[in-house]
Coordinates of C-alpha atoms and ligand atoms in Angstrom, one line a residue:
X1 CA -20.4 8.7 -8.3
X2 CA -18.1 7.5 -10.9
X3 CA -18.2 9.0 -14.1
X4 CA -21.4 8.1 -15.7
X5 CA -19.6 8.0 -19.2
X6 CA -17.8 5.0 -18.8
X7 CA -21.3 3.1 -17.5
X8 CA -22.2 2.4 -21.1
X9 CA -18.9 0.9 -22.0
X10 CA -19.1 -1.3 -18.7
X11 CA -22.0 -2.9 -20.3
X12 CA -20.2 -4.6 -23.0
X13 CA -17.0 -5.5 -20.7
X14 CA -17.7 -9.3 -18.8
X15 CA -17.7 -8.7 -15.0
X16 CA -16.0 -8.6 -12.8
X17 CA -13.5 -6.7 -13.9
X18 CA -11.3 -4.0 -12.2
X19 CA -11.6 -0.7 -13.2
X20 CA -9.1 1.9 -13.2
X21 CA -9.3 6.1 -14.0
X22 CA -5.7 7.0 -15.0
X23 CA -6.5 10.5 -15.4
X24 CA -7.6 10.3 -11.1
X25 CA -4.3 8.4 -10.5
X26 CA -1.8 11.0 -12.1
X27 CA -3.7 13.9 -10.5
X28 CA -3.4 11.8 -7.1
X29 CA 0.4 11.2 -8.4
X30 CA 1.9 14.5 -9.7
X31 CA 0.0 15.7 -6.1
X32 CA 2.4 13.5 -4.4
X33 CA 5.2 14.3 -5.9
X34 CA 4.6 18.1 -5.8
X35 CA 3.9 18.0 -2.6
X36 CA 7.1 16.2 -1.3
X37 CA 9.3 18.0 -3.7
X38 CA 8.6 21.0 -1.7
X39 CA 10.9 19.9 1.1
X40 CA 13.1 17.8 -1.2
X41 CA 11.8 14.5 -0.1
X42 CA 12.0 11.5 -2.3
X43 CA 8.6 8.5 -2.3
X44 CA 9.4 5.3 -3.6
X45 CA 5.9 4.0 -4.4
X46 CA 5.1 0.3 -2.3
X47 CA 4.6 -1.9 -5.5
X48 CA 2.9 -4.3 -3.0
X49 CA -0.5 -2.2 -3.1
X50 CA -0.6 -2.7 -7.0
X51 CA 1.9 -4.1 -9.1
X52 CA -0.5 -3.6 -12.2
X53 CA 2.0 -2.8 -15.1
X54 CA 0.3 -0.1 -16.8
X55 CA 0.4 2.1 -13.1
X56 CA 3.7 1.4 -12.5
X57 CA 4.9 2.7 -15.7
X58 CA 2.3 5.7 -15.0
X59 CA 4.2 6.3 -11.5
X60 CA 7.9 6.1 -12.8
X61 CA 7.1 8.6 -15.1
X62 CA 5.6 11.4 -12.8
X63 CA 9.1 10.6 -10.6
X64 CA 8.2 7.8 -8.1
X65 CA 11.1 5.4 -6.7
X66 CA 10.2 1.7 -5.9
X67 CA 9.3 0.3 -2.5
X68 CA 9.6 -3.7 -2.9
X69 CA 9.3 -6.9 -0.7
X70 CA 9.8 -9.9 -3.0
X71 CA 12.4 -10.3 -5.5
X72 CA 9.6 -10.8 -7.7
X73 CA 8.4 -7.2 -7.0
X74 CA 11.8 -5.9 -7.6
X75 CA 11.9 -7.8 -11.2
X76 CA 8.2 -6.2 -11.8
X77 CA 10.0 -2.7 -10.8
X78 CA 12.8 -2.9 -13.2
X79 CA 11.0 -4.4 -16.4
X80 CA 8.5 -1.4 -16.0
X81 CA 11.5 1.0 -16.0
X82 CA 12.3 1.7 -12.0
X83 CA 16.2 2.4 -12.2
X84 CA 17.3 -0.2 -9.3
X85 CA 18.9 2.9 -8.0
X86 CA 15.6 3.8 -6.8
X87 CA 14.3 0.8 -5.4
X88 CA 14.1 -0.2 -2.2
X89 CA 13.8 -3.7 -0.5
X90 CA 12.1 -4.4 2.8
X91 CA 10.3 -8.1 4.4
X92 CA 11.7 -10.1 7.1
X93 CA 12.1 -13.3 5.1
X94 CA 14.0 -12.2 2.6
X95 CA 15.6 -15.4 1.2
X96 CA 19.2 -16.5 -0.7
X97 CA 17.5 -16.4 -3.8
X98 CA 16.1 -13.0 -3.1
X99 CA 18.8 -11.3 -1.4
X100 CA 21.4 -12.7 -4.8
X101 CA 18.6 -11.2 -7.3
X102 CA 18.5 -7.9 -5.4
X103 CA 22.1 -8.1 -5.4
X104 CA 22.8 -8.4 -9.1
X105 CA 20.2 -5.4 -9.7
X106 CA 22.6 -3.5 -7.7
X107 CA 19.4 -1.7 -5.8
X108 CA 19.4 1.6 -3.3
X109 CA 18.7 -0.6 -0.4
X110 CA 18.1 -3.4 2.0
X111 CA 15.6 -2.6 4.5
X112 CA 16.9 -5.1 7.3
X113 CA 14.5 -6.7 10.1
X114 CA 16.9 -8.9 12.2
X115 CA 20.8 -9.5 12.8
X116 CA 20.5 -13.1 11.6
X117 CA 19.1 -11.0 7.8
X118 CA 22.2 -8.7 7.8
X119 CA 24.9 -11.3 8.7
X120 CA 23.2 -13.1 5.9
X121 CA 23.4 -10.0 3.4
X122 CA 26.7 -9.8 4.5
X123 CA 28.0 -13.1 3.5
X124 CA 26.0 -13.5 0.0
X125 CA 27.4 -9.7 -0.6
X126 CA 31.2 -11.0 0.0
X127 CA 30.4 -14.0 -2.3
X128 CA 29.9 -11.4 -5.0
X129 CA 32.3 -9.6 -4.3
X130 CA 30.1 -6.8 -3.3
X131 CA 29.0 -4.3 -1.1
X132 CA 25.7 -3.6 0.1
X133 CA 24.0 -0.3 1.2
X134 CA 21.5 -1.6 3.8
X135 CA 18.9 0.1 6.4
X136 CA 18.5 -1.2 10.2
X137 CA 14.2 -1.1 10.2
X138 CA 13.6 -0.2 13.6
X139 CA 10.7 -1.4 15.4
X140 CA 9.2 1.7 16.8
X141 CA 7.2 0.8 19.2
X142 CA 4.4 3.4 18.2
X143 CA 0.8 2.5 17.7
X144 CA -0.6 3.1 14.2
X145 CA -4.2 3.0 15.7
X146 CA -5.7 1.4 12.5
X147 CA -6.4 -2.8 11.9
X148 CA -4.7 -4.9 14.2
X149 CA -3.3 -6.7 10.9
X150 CA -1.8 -3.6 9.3
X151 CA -0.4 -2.6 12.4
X152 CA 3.9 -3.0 12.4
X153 CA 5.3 -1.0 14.7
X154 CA 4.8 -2.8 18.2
X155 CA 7.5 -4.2 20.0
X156 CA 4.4 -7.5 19.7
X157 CA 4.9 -7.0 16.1
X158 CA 7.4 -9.5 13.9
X159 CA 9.3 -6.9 11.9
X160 CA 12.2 -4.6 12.5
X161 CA 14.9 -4.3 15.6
X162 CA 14.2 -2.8 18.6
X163 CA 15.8 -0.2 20.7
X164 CA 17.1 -3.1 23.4
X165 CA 19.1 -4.1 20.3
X166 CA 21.0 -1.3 19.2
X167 CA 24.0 -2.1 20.7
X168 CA 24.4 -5.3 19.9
X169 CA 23.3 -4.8 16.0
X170 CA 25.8 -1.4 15.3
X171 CA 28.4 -3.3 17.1
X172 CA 27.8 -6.2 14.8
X173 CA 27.7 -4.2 11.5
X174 CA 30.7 -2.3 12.6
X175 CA 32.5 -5.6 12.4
X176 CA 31.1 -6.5 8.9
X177 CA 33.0 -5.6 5.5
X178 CA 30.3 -6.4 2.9
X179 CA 27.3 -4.1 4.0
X180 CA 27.2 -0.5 4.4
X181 CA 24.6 1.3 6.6
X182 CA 23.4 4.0 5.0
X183 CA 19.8 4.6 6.4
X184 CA 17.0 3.8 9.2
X185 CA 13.7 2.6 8.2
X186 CA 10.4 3.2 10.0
X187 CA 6.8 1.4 8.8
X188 CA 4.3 1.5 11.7
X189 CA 1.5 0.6 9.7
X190 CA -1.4 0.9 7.1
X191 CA -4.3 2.8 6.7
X192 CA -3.6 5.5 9.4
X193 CA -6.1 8.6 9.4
X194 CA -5.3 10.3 12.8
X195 CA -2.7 12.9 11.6
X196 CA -1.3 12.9 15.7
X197 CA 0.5 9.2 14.9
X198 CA 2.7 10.9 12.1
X199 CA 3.8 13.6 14.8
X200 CA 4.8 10.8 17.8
X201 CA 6.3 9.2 14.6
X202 CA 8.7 11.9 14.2
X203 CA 9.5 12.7 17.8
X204 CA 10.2 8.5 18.1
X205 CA 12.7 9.4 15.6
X206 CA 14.1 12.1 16.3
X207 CA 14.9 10.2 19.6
X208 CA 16.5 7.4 17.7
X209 CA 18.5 9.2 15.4
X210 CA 20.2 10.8 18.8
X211 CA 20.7 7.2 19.7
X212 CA 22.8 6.5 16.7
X213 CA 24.7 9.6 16.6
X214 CA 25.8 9.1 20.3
X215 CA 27.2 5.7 18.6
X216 CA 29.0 8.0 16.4
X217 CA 26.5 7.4 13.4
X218 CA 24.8 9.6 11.2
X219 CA 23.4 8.4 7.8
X220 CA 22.9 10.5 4.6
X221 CA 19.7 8.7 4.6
X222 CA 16.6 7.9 6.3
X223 CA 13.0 6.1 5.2
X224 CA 9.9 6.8 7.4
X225 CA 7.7 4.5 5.2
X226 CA 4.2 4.9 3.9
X227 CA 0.9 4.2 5.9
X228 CA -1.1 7.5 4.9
X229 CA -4.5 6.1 5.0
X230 CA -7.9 7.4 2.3
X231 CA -11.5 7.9 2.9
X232 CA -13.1 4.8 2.4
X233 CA -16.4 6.5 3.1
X234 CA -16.3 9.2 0.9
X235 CA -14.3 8.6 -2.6
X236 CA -15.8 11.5 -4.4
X237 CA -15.2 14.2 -2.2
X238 CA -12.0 12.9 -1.1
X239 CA -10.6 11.6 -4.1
X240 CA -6.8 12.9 -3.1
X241 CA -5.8 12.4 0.3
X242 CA -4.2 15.7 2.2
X243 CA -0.5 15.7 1.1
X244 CA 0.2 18.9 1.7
X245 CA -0.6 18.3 5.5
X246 CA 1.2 15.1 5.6
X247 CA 4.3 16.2 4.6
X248 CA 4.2 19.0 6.7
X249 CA 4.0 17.5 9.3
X250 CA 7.5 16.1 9.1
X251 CA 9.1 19.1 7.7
X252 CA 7.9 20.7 11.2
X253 CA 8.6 17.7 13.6
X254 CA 11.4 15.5 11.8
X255 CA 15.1 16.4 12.5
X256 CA 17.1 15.9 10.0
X257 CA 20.8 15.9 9.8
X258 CA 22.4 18.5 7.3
X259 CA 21.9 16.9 3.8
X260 CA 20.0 13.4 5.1
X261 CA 17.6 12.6 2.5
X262 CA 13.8 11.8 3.7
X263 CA 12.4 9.0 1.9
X264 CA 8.7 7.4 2.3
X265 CA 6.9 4.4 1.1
X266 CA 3.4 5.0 0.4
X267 CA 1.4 2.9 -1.4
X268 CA -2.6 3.0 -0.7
X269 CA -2.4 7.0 -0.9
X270 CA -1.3 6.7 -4.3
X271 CA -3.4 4.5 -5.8
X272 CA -6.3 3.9 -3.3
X273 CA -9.3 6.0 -4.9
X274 CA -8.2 5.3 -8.7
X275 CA -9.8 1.8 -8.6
X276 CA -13.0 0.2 -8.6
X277 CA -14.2 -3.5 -9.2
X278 CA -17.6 -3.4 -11.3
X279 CA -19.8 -5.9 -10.8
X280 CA -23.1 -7.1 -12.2
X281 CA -26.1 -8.3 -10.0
X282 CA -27.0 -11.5 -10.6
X283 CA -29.9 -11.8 -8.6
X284 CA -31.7 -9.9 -6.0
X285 CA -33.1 -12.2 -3.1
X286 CA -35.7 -11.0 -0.8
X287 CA -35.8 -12.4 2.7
X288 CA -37.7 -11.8 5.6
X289 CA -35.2 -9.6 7.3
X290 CA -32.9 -8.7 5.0
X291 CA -33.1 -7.9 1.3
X292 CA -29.7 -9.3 -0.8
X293 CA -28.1 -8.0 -3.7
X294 CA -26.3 -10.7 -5.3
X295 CA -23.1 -9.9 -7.3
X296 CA -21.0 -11.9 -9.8
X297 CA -18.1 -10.2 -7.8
X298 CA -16.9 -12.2 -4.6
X299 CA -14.1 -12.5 -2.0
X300 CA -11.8 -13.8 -4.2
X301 CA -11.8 -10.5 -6.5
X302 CA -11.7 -8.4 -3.1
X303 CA -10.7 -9.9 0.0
X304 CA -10.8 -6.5 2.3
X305 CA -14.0 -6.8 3.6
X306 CA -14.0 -10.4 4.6
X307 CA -10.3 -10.6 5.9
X308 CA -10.4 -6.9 7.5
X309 CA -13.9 -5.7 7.8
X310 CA -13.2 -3.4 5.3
X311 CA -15.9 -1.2 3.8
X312 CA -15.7 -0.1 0.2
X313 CA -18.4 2.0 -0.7
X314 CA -21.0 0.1 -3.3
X315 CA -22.5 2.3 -6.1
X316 CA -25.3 1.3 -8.3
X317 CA -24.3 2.7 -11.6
X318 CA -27.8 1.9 -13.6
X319 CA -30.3 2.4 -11.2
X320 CA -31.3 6.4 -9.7
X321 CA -34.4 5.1 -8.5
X322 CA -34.9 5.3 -4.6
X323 CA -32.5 3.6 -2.4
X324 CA -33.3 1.0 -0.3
X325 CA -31.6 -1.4 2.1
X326 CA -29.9 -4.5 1.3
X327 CA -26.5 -6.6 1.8
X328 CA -24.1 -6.5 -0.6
X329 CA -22.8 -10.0 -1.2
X330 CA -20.7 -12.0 -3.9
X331 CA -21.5 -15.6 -4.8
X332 CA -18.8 -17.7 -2.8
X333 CA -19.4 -19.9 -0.2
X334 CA -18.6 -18.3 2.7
X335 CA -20.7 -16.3 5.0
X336 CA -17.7 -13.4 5.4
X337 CA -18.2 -13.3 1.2
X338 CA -20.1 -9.8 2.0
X339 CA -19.0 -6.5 0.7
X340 CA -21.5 -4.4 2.8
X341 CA -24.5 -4.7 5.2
X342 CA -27.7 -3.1 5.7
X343 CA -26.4 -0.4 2.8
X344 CA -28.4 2.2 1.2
X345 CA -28.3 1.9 -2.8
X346 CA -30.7 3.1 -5.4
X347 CA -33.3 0.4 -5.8
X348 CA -31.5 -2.7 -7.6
X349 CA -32.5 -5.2 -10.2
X350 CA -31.0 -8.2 -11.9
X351 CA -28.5 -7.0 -14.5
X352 CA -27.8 -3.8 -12.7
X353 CA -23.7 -2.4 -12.7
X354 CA -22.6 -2.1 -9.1
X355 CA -19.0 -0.4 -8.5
X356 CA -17.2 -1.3 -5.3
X357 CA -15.3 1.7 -5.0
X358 CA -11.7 2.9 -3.2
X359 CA -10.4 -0.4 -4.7
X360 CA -7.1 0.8 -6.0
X361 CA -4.9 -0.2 -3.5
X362 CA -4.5 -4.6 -1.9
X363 CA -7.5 -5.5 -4.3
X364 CA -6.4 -6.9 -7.6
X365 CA -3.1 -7.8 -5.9
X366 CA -5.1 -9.9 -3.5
X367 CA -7.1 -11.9 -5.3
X368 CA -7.4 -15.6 -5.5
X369 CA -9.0 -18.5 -7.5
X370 CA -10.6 -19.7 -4.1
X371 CA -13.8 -21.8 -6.0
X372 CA -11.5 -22.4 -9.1
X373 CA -12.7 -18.3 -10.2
X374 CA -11.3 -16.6 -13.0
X375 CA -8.7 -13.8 -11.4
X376 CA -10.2 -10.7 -12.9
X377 CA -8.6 -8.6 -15.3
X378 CA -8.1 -5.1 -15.4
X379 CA -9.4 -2.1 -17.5
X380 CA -8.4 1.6 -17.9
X381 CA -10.1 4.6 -18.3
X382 CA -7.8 5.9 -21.4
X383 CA -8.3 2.6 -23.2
X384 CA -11.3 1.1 -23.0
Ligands
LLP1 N1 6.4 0.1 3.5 C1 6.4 -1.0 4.2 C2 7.5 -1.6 4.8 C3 5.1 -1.7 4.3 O1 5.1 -2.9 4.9 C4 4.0 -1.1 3.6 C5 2.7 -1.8 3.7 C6 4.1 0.1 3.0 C7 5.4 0.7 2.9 C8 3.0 0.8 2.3 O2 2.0 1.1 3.1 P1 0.7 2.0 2.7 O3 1.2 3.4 2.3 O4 0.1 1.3 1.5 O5 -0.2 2.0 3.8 N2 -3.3 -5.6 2.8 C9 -3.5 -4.5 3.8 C10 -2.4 -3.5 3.8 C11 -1.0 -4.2 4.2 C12 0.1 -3.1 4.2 C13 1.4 -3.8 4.3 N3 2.5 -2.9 4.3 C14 -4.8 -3.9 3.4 O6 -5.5 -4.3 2.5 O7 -5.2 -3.0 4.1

């Protein structure tokens, strides 16, 4: 349940609105960051989760680097105090305009998807006059085992370089003056809860890495990305997700050279369970089969459910009177506007406060006008 002291103050806030519990998200944070710092590994948080201001300045503070994919994300990064040292730079359509921007920051690194990106790099980086530290991504070839849309590291997938290219692409950067490998970068995909995929991960990289240094290449650095998935279900009694196992698990299956730093990307681990979008019920509809709870909330605030079959957990915050059954649904007109089906909730009323919860993470950042809607704003536990 969220905390039922913020309920009254909800009340005098217009809906939707997001909803976010600082004091959850630098808990969830410093636990990151303590956790990783164990084995001297280094997160750059993946702005595209939440590129919300106020967290981003809450994350570079408790140590976090950046993890970008637009130029627009890496401006975002620096104005909110991300040194460009620490930012990282991944997409596989990164254009002139993007690479030059990226260049002038002077940031950690490109995370390169394809030969035609690095010869690219290569040439705006000699128009400078510069040098650029890039990373080949490889393309795994592991299955994440989560959404077919948040899954990236099949061979069927469009991003990052296979193993079949290897050759060709070292032989290629070999040849090149103006970029500088420095790392290998691994994303297989989002939302992953099965612990196992982390370990054939590792052992996929381990077997890379020996690729490369046959080549004569060994890197000082190495990204395995983020992906680290939270319980949707339960968002009270998993409010942090399991760092200390996660990280574990590559300290005992990941080998690294002498003095290669580990990097990761996470994003939805981070900031996952701090948000919530709080709704108001604008009218309950009782059918034959079904009983509707109507909120001013839709698909345009939230798209997870309707793009991904997401579930969010919905919470009534005014009502402890017996739950019934209803779908949850928001006011657009689409059929997929739905945020849950046949779900228990304490009985509801017109006027009630429901909180779609877990909404921390590709929620705000996803929403549209779609029906000419307000975008929602954004509220914070220390503030309001
Ligand atoms: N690094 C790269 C290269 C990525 O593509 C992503 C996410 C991340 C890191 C961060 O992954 P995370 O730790 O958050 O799983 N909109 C979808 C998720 C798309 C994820 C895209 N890439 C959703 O709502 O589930």
């Amino acid at each position: 349940m969220l905390n039922q002291s913020f309920t009254e103050k909800f009340k005098k806030i217009q809906t939707p609105f997001y909803f976010y519990d600082i004091e959850l998200l630098k808990k969830t944070a410093q636990t990151a960051i303590a956790e990783a710092e164990k084995y001297g590994y280094k997160i750059h948080y993946a702005l595209k989760a939440n590129s919300n201001r106020k967290i981003l300045k809450t994350l570079k503070t408790i140590g976090f680097g950046a993890d970008c994919v637009s130029a627009n994300e890496i401006i975002r990064a620096a104005e909110c105090g991300f040194d460009a040292k620490h930012i990282a730079y991944a997409g596989v359509g990164k254009t002139d305009r993007e690479i030059n921007t990226a260049l002038d920051f002077g940031i950690f690194t490109f995370n390169c998807e394809s030969l035609p990106e690095i010869e690219n790099i290569n040439k705006l980086a000699a128009e400078k006059g510069k040098t650029a530290d890039i990373a080949i991504r490889i393309n795994p070839n592991v299955d994440a085992h989560t959404h077919e849309y948040i899954t990236t590291g099949l061979e069927e997938n469009k991003f990052g370089i296979s193993e079949w290219q290897f050759d060709e692409v070292i032989n290629k950067i070999k040849s090149l003056t103006n970029v500088n490998l420095i790392s290998l970068h691994f994303h297989i995909g989002s939302q992953i809860t099965d612990m196992k995929v982390f370990e054939v991960l590792c052992s996929r990289v381990n077997q890379i890495q020996k690729i490369f240094e046959n080549s004569g290449i060994k890197l000082p650095h190495l990204n395995v990305g983020g992906g680290l998935g939270v319980d949707y279900q339960n968002p009270d009694t998993n409010q942090i997700v399991d760092f200390k196992s996660y990280f574990e698990i590559f300290n005992k299956h990941l080998h690294l050279h002498d003095n290669q730093q580990l990097h990761f990307e996470l994003g939805r681990a981070i900031v996952g369970q701090c948000g919530s979008l709080i709704t108001q019920v604008v009218y309950v509809k009782h059918g034959r089969q079904k009983s509707f709870v109507i909120v001013d909330g839709g698909m345009s605030d939230l798209i997870r459910p309707a793009l991904y079959k997401a579930y969010h957990k919905p919470e009534n915050l005014t009502s402890a009177k017996a739950e019934q059954i209803y779908d949850i649904v928001g006011p657009i007109c689409e059929s997929s506007d739905c945020f849950a089906k046949n779900e228990k909730l304490n009985e509801t009323q017109r006027g009630d406060l429901i909180a779609i919860r877990s909404a921390g993470a590709y929620c705000e950042i996803m929403a549209s006008q779609y029906n000419l809607r307000e975008l929602p704003k954004a509220y914070y536990s220390d503030e309001i």
